[in-house]
Amino acid sequence: MTRHGGSIIRFQLLGPLSIAHGPETVVLKPSKPTSLLAALLLHPNSVVSTTYLLRAVWDEEPPATARAALQTCVLRLRRLFAKYGISATTIEAVPGGYRMRNDTETLDLVLFRTLTAGAGSATGPGEELYRLREALSLWHGQPLANVASRMLQQDAVPALEQERLRVLERVCDLELAAGNCHQVLVDLYEGARRHPVRERFTEQLIEALYRTGRQAEALAEYRTVRDRLRDELGIDPGPGLRRLELAILRSEDLAPAPPVPPSAPARALTGSAVPALPPRGAPAHGRRPRREVPPVPAFAGRESDRRAIAERLTCADGPRLVVVSGAPGIGKSALARQTAHETQHSFPGGVFVLALARPDGTPLTVEEAARLLPEAAADAGAGTGADRQLIVLDDAAGAWQVTPLLPAAGDASVIVTSRRALAAVVATHGGAVHRLDVLRPAEAYGLLAGLIGARRIAAEPAAARELASVCGHFPLALRIAAGRLLTRPALSVADCAAWLAADPPARLALAEDARLSVPEVFGQALDALAPDLREAFLRLGGPGADGDPSAGESESVLEQLVDSGLLEDGPPGPYRVHDFLRVYARWHVRTHRTTAAAPAAAAPR
């Protein structure tokens, strides 16, 4: 905690970057130190790599002396802090980068996220609404409006705005459920006008207008958004909007419904029961309203896997357990969630997704996961027959984490995703293992078309195929590349592919989310290995390792790397390293050698 004269110094990100000291708020001038401070505060309590900071401060063109200049920026920040009595050690120099420690009292972003996460465990809708309104009150304008970094403006600012919009949507849901339709009309008009592609705001606005007796205006709003979607995107409104229009045309009663629990993103370490939703107006037969399991956006390919998994999960007898394994970033979680979406009608008791890893990649303990699972089972209506449910245990670290949870799953069908094959789990509980390979070229092309738009991809088909090749046909890398193209409408697919090809591992990263970063995701997988296995993988995939990976390595080491998802196949066939993992291994060796060879004088001080 940072204090000056007995009062707390607070950094503010949810508006112009500023330092608040008691009643005084100082808005910082756009500068390189301001960009550096923003990059550190966006990742509170985490080590922010020097590479990321260089990009945040100098965008795509850091000077040759950038590392030394970065140290100068740190010194300038520390001098600025001294003016307000903030300790120089607030910015810590650590191996690989810098870190700032902040809590709810010293950074508004931490307080905002704490309030929104805590709202999910509120005792009732009134308390949840109070906490979320308090969280929204922390926003005081466009975030980082005075930060000159193009990278942060293009990547971090939209992500922050999405966090705010998710909370605002939830607030409007709660207000509508309480019958406070008039009170949220202003928020909904602004949300629907400023964010037309977020159909939920339009749904809420139409519902509020209709329930306040303004049926003509409600229908006019629907037709406006329908025409815009068709003209600009070539698509029709989603099922929620279409059901709402039909209900209005039929003059159905849209009485306030009990608010559904917030979705998984609002609960960082809790699971989310996701039961199925009947059509609006359909009889509930005594059951509470249920939500749909949404499809994975632009999911492409894996047809045979989806069919086989669905058959296993819905079979009448035998173990309904499926393990989906494979390399990091190869699409295990997406396949599990898409299959859950496609089979949800077979699980009247609901679908429950439990993330077994935290956002930083560290696994939940068995005790933490076990505490969440019974709550989920109760929420989703665990049972047999008419109440049977589907449980997705996502991103398991190993059999040690999964095996103790299976008895609590009871008669539920279970999908487990993991880099590991979890042979011990299927050996003791039965079931099937689906080891995923990279997407086929046509599937990768389809994923890009679904994410970016078929028209834009069709305009440069050869470049799209080249982009898929640069991404190694890995779904993670393809989604990152698509995110870059979507935020840069003027960027051609060919130019994007060429830019990424110059340094794929380093450039395939979206700064605002570590889960959409090849260095972070692959690095977490590498860090999870024992040191001898880590070195073996880097030898197998690193410079000069183009031959048979089995040469010079023991079978025990090779099998452990296969089990870790970083090596494929094996006896009786040859072992192999995915081409994209090989590119990453070479990049990792090259960059770490460069870091180790840097003069001691250039190290962070």
Coordinates of C-alpha atoms in Angstrom, one line a residue, residues 1-4 7-11 19-22 84-86 102 105-107:
M1 CA 0.0 0.0 0.0
T2 CA 1.3 3.5 -0.9
R3 CA 0.6 6.3 1.6
H4 CA 1.6 9.9 1.8
S7 CA -3.6 9.2 2.9
I8 CA -3.6 6.5 0.2
I9 CA -2.2 7.1 -3.2
R10 CA -4.4 5.5 -5.9
F11 CA -3.5 4.9 -9.5
I19 CA -2.6 9.5 -9.7
A20 CA -5.1 10.4 -7.0
H21 CA -3.9 11.8 -3.7
G22 CA -6.7 12.6 -1.3
Y84 CA 3.9 12.1 -4.3
G85 CA 5.6 10.2 -1.6
I86 CA 5.3 6.9 -3.5
N102 CA -1.3 -3.1 -6.4
E105 CA -6.8 0.5 -2.3
T106 CA -4.1 1.5 -4.7
L107 CA -5.4 0.6 -8.2

